[in-house]
Short mmCIF file of C-alpha atoms in Angstrom, two decimals:
data_model
loop_
_atom_site.label_atom_id
_atom_site.label_comp_id
_atom_site.label_asym_id
_atom_site.label_seq_id
_atom_site.Cartn_x
_atom_site.Cartn_y
_atom_site.Cartn_z
CA ALA A 24 136.90 64.71 89.71
CA ARG A 25 140.11 66.59 90.67
CA SER A 26 140.93 69.08 91.82
CA ARG A 27 142.01 72.67 89.27
CA THR A 28 145.71 74.13 90.70
CA VAL A 29 145.30 77.67 90.81
CA GLY A 30 148.56 78.26 91.80
CA GLU A 31 151.77 77.86 94.33
CA LEU A 32 154.55 80.25 95.56
CA LEU A 33 157.64 78.57 96.07
CA ALA A 34 159.95 79.87 99.46
CA PRO A 35 163.41 80.16 97.91
CA THR A 36 165.80 78.37 97.64
CA SER A 37 168.75 78.18 100.23
CA PRO A 38 171.01 76.91 102.30
CA PHE A 39 169.32 74.70 104.31
CA ASP A 40 166.81 72.53 101.66
CA LYS A 41 168.87 69.44 102.23
CA LYS A 42 168.27 69.99 106.07
CA CYS A 43 164.89 69.20 108.35
CA GLY A 44 163.46 72.83 109.35
CA ARG A 45 161.23 73.89 106.21
CA GLU A 46 157.50 72.90 107.61
CA ASN A 47 155.43 74.80 107.12
CA TRP A 48 152.82 74.69 109.82
CA THR A 49 150.87 77.08 109.16
CA VAL A 50 149.51 79.54 107.21
CA ALA A 51 146.08 81.71 106.53
CA PHE A 52 143.63 84.44 105.41
CA ALA A 53 143.38 88.14 106.85
CA PRO A 54 139.95 88.48 107.60
CA ASP A 55 139.40 90.90 104.77
CA GLY A 56 140.84 88.77 102.03
CA SER A 57 143.42 91.90 101.64
CA TYR A 58 146.81 89.21 102.72
CA LEU A 59 147.99 86.33 103.28
CA ALA A 60 150.40 85.07 105.67
CA TRP A 61 152.97 81.96 105.47
CA SER A 62 156.15 80.39 107.09
CA GLN A 63 158.61 79.82 104.95
CA GLY A 64 160.09 77.52 107.76
CA HIS A 65 162.82 78.51 109.79
CA ARG A 66 161.63 82.06 111.31
CA ILE A 67 160.76 83.73 107.77
CA VAL A 68 156.62 84.40 107.64
CA LYS A 69 155.93 86.42 104.15
CA LEU A 70 153.15 88.98 104.11
CA VAL A 71 152.15 88.68 100.19
CA PRO A 72 148.60 91.58 98.62
CA TRP A 73 146.11 88.41 97.77
CA ALA A 74 144.12 89.91 95.04
CA GLN A 75 148.07 90.57 93.74
CA CYS A 76 149.07 87.11 94.21
CA LEU A 77 145.95 86.06 92.08
CA SER A 78 146.20 87.96 89.15
CA ASN A 79 150.55 87.06 89.04
CA PHE A 80 148.77 83.21 88.62
CA LEU A 81 146.89 84.72 86.55
CA LEU A 82 148.77 85.89 83.78
CA HIS A 83 152.34 83.53 84.39
CA GLY A 84 150.01 80.39 84.93
CA THR A 85 149.68 78.09 87.58
CA LYS A 86 153.73 78.02 88.47
CA ASN A 87 155.74 80.97 90.41
CA GLY A 88 158.09 81.19 92.69
CA ALA A 89 157.95 83.39 95.36
CA ASN A 90 160.17 85.86 93.98
CA ALA A 91 156.66 86.63 91.14
CA VAL A 92 154.81 88.24 94.00
CA SER A 93 157.96 90.22 95.55
CA THR A 94 156.68 93.73 92.74
CA ARG A 95 156.90 96.51 95.59
CA LEU A 96 153.48 98.12 96.55
CA PRO A 97 152.36 101.64 97.90
CA ARG A 98 152.94 100.84 101.63
CA GLN A 99 149.64 101.23 103.57
CA SER A 100 149.87 103.87 107.02
CA SER A 101 147.81 101.84 109.32
CA GLU A 102 147.95 105.46 112.11
CA SER A 103 145.62 107.32 108.56
CA GLY A 104 142.44 106.98 107.77
CA GLN A 105 144.14 106.95 103.54
CA LYS A 106 142.98 103.50 102.17
CA ASN A 107 145.89 102.61 99.71
CA LYS A 108 147.11 99.29 98.15
CA PRO A 109 148.17 96.91 100.43
CA CYS A 110 151.99 95.52 100.19
CA GLU A 111 154.71 93.06 100.80
CA HIS A 112 156.16 92.31 103.42
CA ILE A 113 158.78 89.56 104.57
CA ILE A 114 159.17 88.97 108.54
CA ASP A 115 161.94 87.56 110.67
CA CYS A 116 160.11 86.50 113.79
CA GLY A 117 163.83 85.93 115.66
CA ASP A 118 162.54 82.13 115.48
CA ILE A 119 161.52 79.24 114.20
CA VAL A 120 157.40 79.95 113.85
CA TRP A 121 154.60 77.97 114.37
CA SER A 122 151.88 79.56 114.02
CA LEU A 123 150.38 82.40 112.86
CA ALA A 124 146.44 84.45 113.43
CA PHE A 125 145.58 87.57 111.17
CA GLY A 126 143.40 89.56 113.33
CA SER A 127 141.72 92.69 113.27
CA SER A 128 139.95 95.98 115.77
CA VAL A 129 136.87 97.46 116.48
CA PRO A 130 136.85 100.51 117.63
CA GLU A 131 133.73 99.69 119.54
CA LYS A 132 134.38 96.16 120.98
CA GLN A 133 136.31 97.90 124.68
CA SER A 134 138.76 95.94 126.56
CA ARG A 135 138.17 93.93 129.06
CA CYS A 136 140.18 96.07 131.78
CA VAL A 137 139.06 98.81 133.57
CA ASN A 138 142.19 101.14 133.20
CA ILE A 139 142.58 101.72 129.91
CA GLU A 140 143.88 105.80 129.23
CA TRP A 141 147.17 105.06 129.82
CA HIS A 142 147.31 101.43 127.14
CA ARG A 143 150.27 102.50 124.02
CA PHE A 144 148.32 101.14 121.56
CA LYS A 145 145.05 103.25 120.01
CA PHE A 146 143.74 100.22 117.64
CA GLY A 147 141.21 102.08 115.23
CA GLN A 148 138.90 100.87 112.51
CA ASP A 149 141.40 100.09 109.80
CA GLN A 150 143.85 98.18 111.68
CA LEU A 151 144.79 94.71 110.68
CA LEU A 152 147.64 92.36 113.33
CA LEU A 153 150.07 89.83 112.34
CA ALA A 154 150.07 87.61 115.72
CA THR A 155 153.74 84.46 115.22
CA GLY A 156 153.81 81.68 117.85
CA LEU A 157 157.54 80.83 118.06
CA ASN A 158 158.88 77.34 119.02
CA ASN A 159 160.86 79.97 122.40
CA GLY A 160 157.58 80.03 123.56
CA ARG A 161 156.43 83.59 122.13
CA ILE A 162 154.17 85.50 120.92
CA LYS A 163 155.36 88.32 118.42
CA ILE A 164 151.98 90.28 116.88
CA TRP A 165 153.18 92.91 113.95
CA ASP A 166 151.33 95.75 113.00
CA VAL A 167 150.15 93.66 108.71
CA TYR A 168 150.67 96.98 107.04
CA THR A 169 153.68 98.20 108.10
CA GLY A 170 155.65 94.97 108.99
CA LYS A 171 156.41 96.59 112.98
CA LEU A 172 156.72 94.78 116.02
CA LEU A 173 154.38 95.90 118.28
CA LEU A 174 154.57 93.72 120.99
CA ASN A 175 156.38 90.73 122.55
CA LEU A 176 154.99 88.05 124.98
CA MET A 177 155.83 85.90 127.17
CA ASP A 178 154.79 83.51 129.00
CA HIS A 179 154.38 80.11 127.69
CA THR A 180 157.05 78.06 128.55
CA GLU A 181 157.18 76.02 125.11
CA VAL A 182 156.26 75.91 122.00
CA VAL A 183 153.58 77.41 121.35
CA ARG A 184 151.38 75.79 118.82
CA ASP A 185 148.58 77.57 117.18
CA LEU A 186 147.14 80.55 117.85
CA THR A 187 143.56 82.04 116.97
CA PHE A 188 141.62 85.49 117.45
CA ALA A 189 138.32 85.78 118.14
CA PRO A 190 136.19 86.93 115.25
CA ASP A 191 134.25 89.84 117.26
CA GLY A 192 136.81 92.51 116.01
CA SER A 193 137.85 92.06 119.62
CA LEU A 194 141.19 91.39 119.21
CA ILE A 195 141.71 87.92 122.22
CA LEU A 196 143.90 85.98 121.48
CA VAL A 197 143.46 82.67 122.49
CA SER A 198 147.30 80.11 121.88
CA ALA A 199 147.88 77.06 122.21
CA SER A 200 151.34 75.04 123.40
CA ARG A 201 152.79 72.57 124.11
CA ASP A 202 152.84 73.32 127.39
CA LYS A 203 149.98 71.74 127.92
CA THR A 204 147.93 75.04 128.54
CA LEU A 205 145.78 77.72 126.33
CA ARG A 206 145.77 81.33 127.68
CA VAL A 207 143.67 84.14 126.78
CA TRP A 208 145.61 87.27 125.77
CA ASP A 209 144.08 91.43 125.57
CA LEU A 210 145.66 92.98 123.00
CA LYS A 211 143.97 96.18 123.33
CA ASP A 212 145.48 95.63 127.54
CA ASP A 213 148.72 95.98 125.63
CA GLY A 214 149.24 92.35 125.62
CA ASN A 215 147.63 91.98 128.69
CA MET A 216 147.04 87.45 129.42
CA MET A 217 144.21 87.38 131.58
CA LYS A 218 143.39 83.40 131.58
CA VAL A 219 145.66 80.33 131.41
CA LEU A 220 143.13 76.72 130.93
CA ARG A 221 143.94 73.82 131.94
CA GLY A 222 142.49 70.83 131.73
CA HIS A 223 144.46 70.00 129.19
CA PRO A 224 147.02 66.12 129.21
CA ASN A 225 149.70 66.89 127.32
CA TRP A 226 150.39 69.15 124.45
CA VAL A 227 147.81 71.55 123.27
CA TYR A 228 147.87 71.19 119.04
CA GLY A 229 145.65 73.18 117.76
CA CYS A 230 141.88 76.07 119.15
CA ALA A 231 139.79 77.96 117.25
CA PHE A 232 136.57 79.80 118.47
CA SER A 233 132.81 79.82 117.14
CA PRO A 234 131.98 82.52 114.70
CA ASP A 235 130.34 84.52 117.60
CA SER A 236 133.01 84.01 119.76
CA SER A 237 131.57 82.40 122.91
CA ILE A 238 132.62 78.84 122.95
CA LEU A 239 136.27 77.71 122.18
CA CYS A 240 137.87 74.66 121.07
CA SER A 241 140.91 73.41 121.71
CA VAL A 242 142.23 69.56 121.37
CA GLY A 243 145.78 68.20 121.74
CA ALA A 244 147.69 65.03 122.04
CA SER A 245 144.73 63.67 123.50
CA LYS A 246 141.24 61.72 122.65
CA ALA A 247 139.01 64.59 123.39
CA VAL A 248 137.75 67.00 122.59
CA PHE A 249 137.88 70.30 124.58
CA LEU A 250 134.73 72.58 124.76
CA TRP A 251 135.74 76.01 126.77
CA ASP A 252 133.12 78.86 127.44
CA MET A 253 135.08 82.06 127.20
CA ASP A 254 133.12 84.55 128.79
CA LYS A 255 133.26 82.70 132.03
CA TYR A 256 136.27 81.22 131.28
CA SER A 257 135.26 77.58 131.81
CA MET A 258 135.57 73.88 130.75
CA LEU A 259 131.73 73.34 129.25
CA ARG A 260 132.59 69.86 128.21
CA LYS A 261 134.57 67.33 126.91
CA LEU A 262 133.96 65.75 123.52
CA GLU A 263 134.73 61.88 123.22
CA GLY A 264 135.57 59.54 120.42
CA HIS A 265 138.27 60.10 118.31
CA HIS A 266 140.83 56.77 119.12
CA ASN A 267 144.13 59.29 118.98
CA ASP A 268 145.05 62.22 119.26
CA VAL A 269 143.86 65.24 118.08
CA VAL A 270 145.16 67.60 115.95
CA ALA A 271 142.22 70.48 114.61
CA CYS A 272 139.82 71.78 114.40
CA GLU A 273 137.08 74.48 113.42
CA PHE A 274 133.49 75.64 113.81
CA SER A 275 131.50 75.54 110.60
CA PRO A 276 130.66 79.97 110.03
CA ASP A 277 126.94 79.65 111.76
CA GLY A 278 128.41 77.71 114.90
CA ALA A 279 126.40 74.81 114.36
CA LEU A 280 128.90 72.29 112.82
CA LEU A 281 132.83 71.77 114.70
CA ALA A 282 135.41 69.38 112.31
CA THR A 283 137.66 67.60 114.48
CA ALA A 284 141.08 65.99 112.52
CA SER A 285 142.94 63.00 114.60
CA TYR A 286 145.16 61.16 113.31
CA ASP A 287 142.83 57.93 113.68
CA THR A 288 142.79 58.95 110.54
CA ARG A 289 139.15 60.26 110.53
CA VAL A 290 137.63 63.81 110.47
CA TYR A 291 134.47 63.93 112.62
CA ILE A 292 131.69 66.68 112.15
CA TRP A 293 130.05 67.30 115.47
CA ASP A 294 127.42 68.84 116.57
CA PRO A 295 129.26 71.66 119.34
CA HIS A 296 126.74 71.94 121.53
CA ILE A 297 125.37 68.31 121.86
CA GLY A 298 128.04 66.49 121.54
CA VAL A 299 127.03 63.87 118.63
CA ILE A 300 128.53 62.41 116.43
CA LEU A 301 126.37 63.68 112.54
CA ARG A 302 129.39 62.59 110.33
CA GLU A 303 132.33 60.48 109.90
CA PHE A 304 135.08 61.30 107.02
CA GLY A 305 136.81 58.58 106.71
CA HIS A 306 140.78 58.70 105.16
CA LEU A 307 141.36 54.39 105.42
CA PHE A 308 139.15 51.96 103.98
CA PRO A 309 138.42 49.50 106.05
CA PRO A 310 138.79 51.84 108.75
CA PRO A 311 141.89 50.55 111.49
CA THR A 312 139.75 49.17 115.02
CA PRO A 313 140.28 51.76 118.39
CA ILE A 314 143.48 49.50 119.44
CA PHE A 315 145.13 49.63 116.14
CA ALA A 316 143.45 52.99 115.82
CA GLY A 317 147.29 54.32 115.09
CA GLY A 318 148.91 52.22 113.54
CA ALA A 319 148.36 53.43 110.23
CA ASN A 320 150.51 56.92 110.54
CA ASP A 321 150.67 56.53 106.80
CA ARG A 322 146.89 58.18 106.34
CA TRP A 323 146.97 60.03 109.62
CA VAL A 324 144.64 63.87 109.48
CA ARG A 325 147.22 66.34 109.45
CA SER A 326 144.77 69.33 109.06
CA VAL A 327 140.39 70.33 108.71
CA CYS A 328 139.19 74.02 107.55
CA PHE A 329 134.88 74.36 106.97
CA SER A 330 134.67 76.61 103.56
CA HIS A 331 132.34 79.42 104.23
CA ASP A 332 129.03 77.76 102.37
CA GLY A 333 129.35 75.67 105.20
CA LEU A 334 128.68 72.46 102.68
CA HIS A 335 132.26 72.28 102.25
CA VAL A 336 135.26 70.58 104.25
CA ALA A 337 138.68 70.32 103.04
CA SER A 338 141.21 67.74 104.84
CA LEU A 339 145.31 66.71 104.29
CA ALA A 340 146.76 63.88 105.13
CA ASP A 341 149.69 61.40 104.89
CA ASP A 342 148.93 59.47 102.51
CA LYS A 343 149.69 62.57 99.38
CA MET A 344 146.10 63.52 98.98
CA VAL A 345 143.95 66.98 99.51
CA ARG A 346 139.62 66.11 99.89
CA PHE A 347 137.71 67.88 99.62
CA TRP A 348 133.91 67.00 101.37
CA ARG A 349 129.86 67.70 101.31
CA ILE A 350 129.00 67.58 104.27
CA ASP A 351 126.29 64.87 103.45
CA GLU A 352 127.98 62.83 101.17
CA GLU A 353 130.23 60.14 102.22
CA TYR A 354 133.36 60.32 100.06
CA PRO A 355 134.81 62.93 98.87
CA VAL A 356 133.76 65.05 95.90
CA GLN A 357 136.91 65.76 95.01
CA VAL A 358 140.62 65.71 95.77
CA ALA A 359 144.43 66.49 94.69
CA PRO A 360 147.85 65.63 94.82
CA LEU A 361 150.14 66.56 98.40
CA ASN A 362 152.85 65.23 99.51
CA ASN A 363 154.23 65.97 103.07
CA GLY A 364 151.04 68.41 104.18
CA LEU A 365 150.65 69.46 107.23
CA CYS A 366 148.06 72.62 106.51
CA CYS A 367 145.58 74.24 105.10
CA THR A 368 142.36 76.49 105.03
CA PHE A 369 140.04 78.38 102.50
CA SER A 370 140.21 81.42 101.78
CA THR A 371 137.70 84.52 103.03
CA ASP A 372 135.76 84.23 99.40
CA GLY A 373 135.79 80.22 100.28
CA SER A 374 136.45 80.53 96.79
CA VAL A 375 140.86 78.42 96.83
CA LEU A 376 141.98 76.66 99.42
CA ALA A 377 146.27 76.81 99.94
CA ALA A 378 147.94 74.47 101.80
CA GLY A 379 151.72 74.74 103.49
CA GLN A 380 154.33 71.95 101.97
CA ASP A 381 158.09 72.47 102.97
CA GLY A 382 157.89 76.22 102.93
CA SER A 383 156.09 76.71 99.61
CA VAL A 384 152.08 76.77 99.49
CA TYR A 385 150.01 75.49 96.77
CA PHE A 386 146.18 76.70 95.71
CA TRP A 387 143.51 74.93 94.35
CA ALA A 388 139.79 75.73 93.21
CA THR A 389 137.52 74.50 95.57
CA PRO A 390 133.91 72.62 94.63
CA SER A 391 131.68 75.39 93.09
CA GLN A 392 127.66 75.18 93.91
CA VAL A 393 125.54 77.25 94.53
CA SER A 394 123.50 76.98 97.70
CA SER A 395 120.09 75.84 98.01
CA LEU A 396 117.50 78.76 100.10
CA GLN A 397 116.77 76.03 102.43
CA HIS A 398 119.98 75.93 103.60
CA LEU A 399 120.68 79.27 103.57
CA CYS A 400 117.87 80.09 106.05
CA ARG A 401 119.20 77.22 107.66
CA MET A 402 122.66 79.05 108.63
CA ALA A 403 120.87 82.06 109.01
CA ILE A 404 118.69 80.33 112.23
CA ARG A 405 121.70 78.42 113.33
CA ARG A 406 123.67 81.89 114.11
CA VAL A 407 121.22 82.31 116.74
CA MET A 408 120.02 80.06 118.11
CA PRO A 409 121.57 76.52 119.90
CA THR A 410 120.34 73.01 118.80
CA SER A 411 118.23 73.11 122.04
CA GLN A 412 116.30 75.56 121.22
CA VAL A 413 115.66 74.28 117.75
CA LYS A 414 114.83 71.35 119.22
CA ASN A 415 112.26 73.76 121.23
CA LEU A 416 110.67 74.93 118.12
CA PRO A 417 106.87 74.26 117.26
CA ILE A 418 107.75 72.80 113.87
CA PRO A 419 107.17 69.56 112.20
CA CYS A 420 110.45 67.44 113.62
CA LYS A 421 111.85 66.62 109.89
CA VAL A 422 112.22 70.42 109.68
CA VAL A 423 113.64 70.15 113.36
CA GLU A 424 116.12 67.17 112.02
CA PHE A 425 117.47 69.69 108.94
CA LEU A 426 118.14 72.81 111.15
CA CYS A 427 120.05 70.07 113.59
CA TYR A 428 122.44 69.24 110.34
CA GLN A 429 120.92 64.78 111.08
CA ILE A 430 119.07 65.14 107.63
#
């Protein structure tokens, strides 16, 4: 089935249109669904209120230029408790933007630093931050509501390829870089770098937290998938199975599954707790043999993401297609065309998929399906129980297999 187009946000024309550098490597939704951010190529990041964006799509149809959502809305102050409507911002980051991540604060989650009396920033309940990873190795932290620069983190020596915040509201930020390292930052400690995670032999392309913030997955220019214990800052295990560079990863909403995308033309769905591949979604038929796994570069998978329902995965490949998969089916349930796509992510409510291409963003309606009561119960159990505990439950084998996503 063909996925329905919702709308598009086109980057403004510029003298650079016929030159390289307009790649959109990153697009992100705020955790509360209030904002959409994307890199328009070069140094510019655009922040738009997502609700306003959707209403403009409905009013003007699916075709929208970037100026279609340029209506200035009342500014929200992060220093006051007053909740006004969010407003649009255009941020000049000073260098080419490779990665974006939203982070929200929970005051109860204290900094791991002991001496917190002298900190410059007191992050409140309504705080929303945007982290931008740059070509020169810097990470800039912005206040989303005001568009002001708060922190400038300098420690990486190469491109910051990906960023991810811990979902628990602690404002722990992890950055993945071409300098072969991951770095852990505590923004509640004024951006203090807490730890350097080493182990990747080459560039690190992507990283993702588990929903409970206890595990970090990282992938890069090697065939292995790395899992890290974020309480001890140590490597848990490597997942072996891909035949080429692994470029993207994301956990399912219940943390029971991990999706990884590779240049070997495949997306794997893993059980990260035991390191087993549960599903394989191929983008080339027949699949290339391992010795030729890197040769089909018109089928390289660029991005993968999980929907909030835990049942659907979206992938984006160089064959000019976006695919929507069900985790229990072999073939895509919906497809959509997209040239030169580089990144994709689901909206916070899972109803829309956003994909970045040449400085612009395109949106499609996602497959709509009411989750079964069995699946909702499975997700509720798997949020609090790893695979080893599930297998020790005194319940029938078939139920165990269902809870472990093996049937």
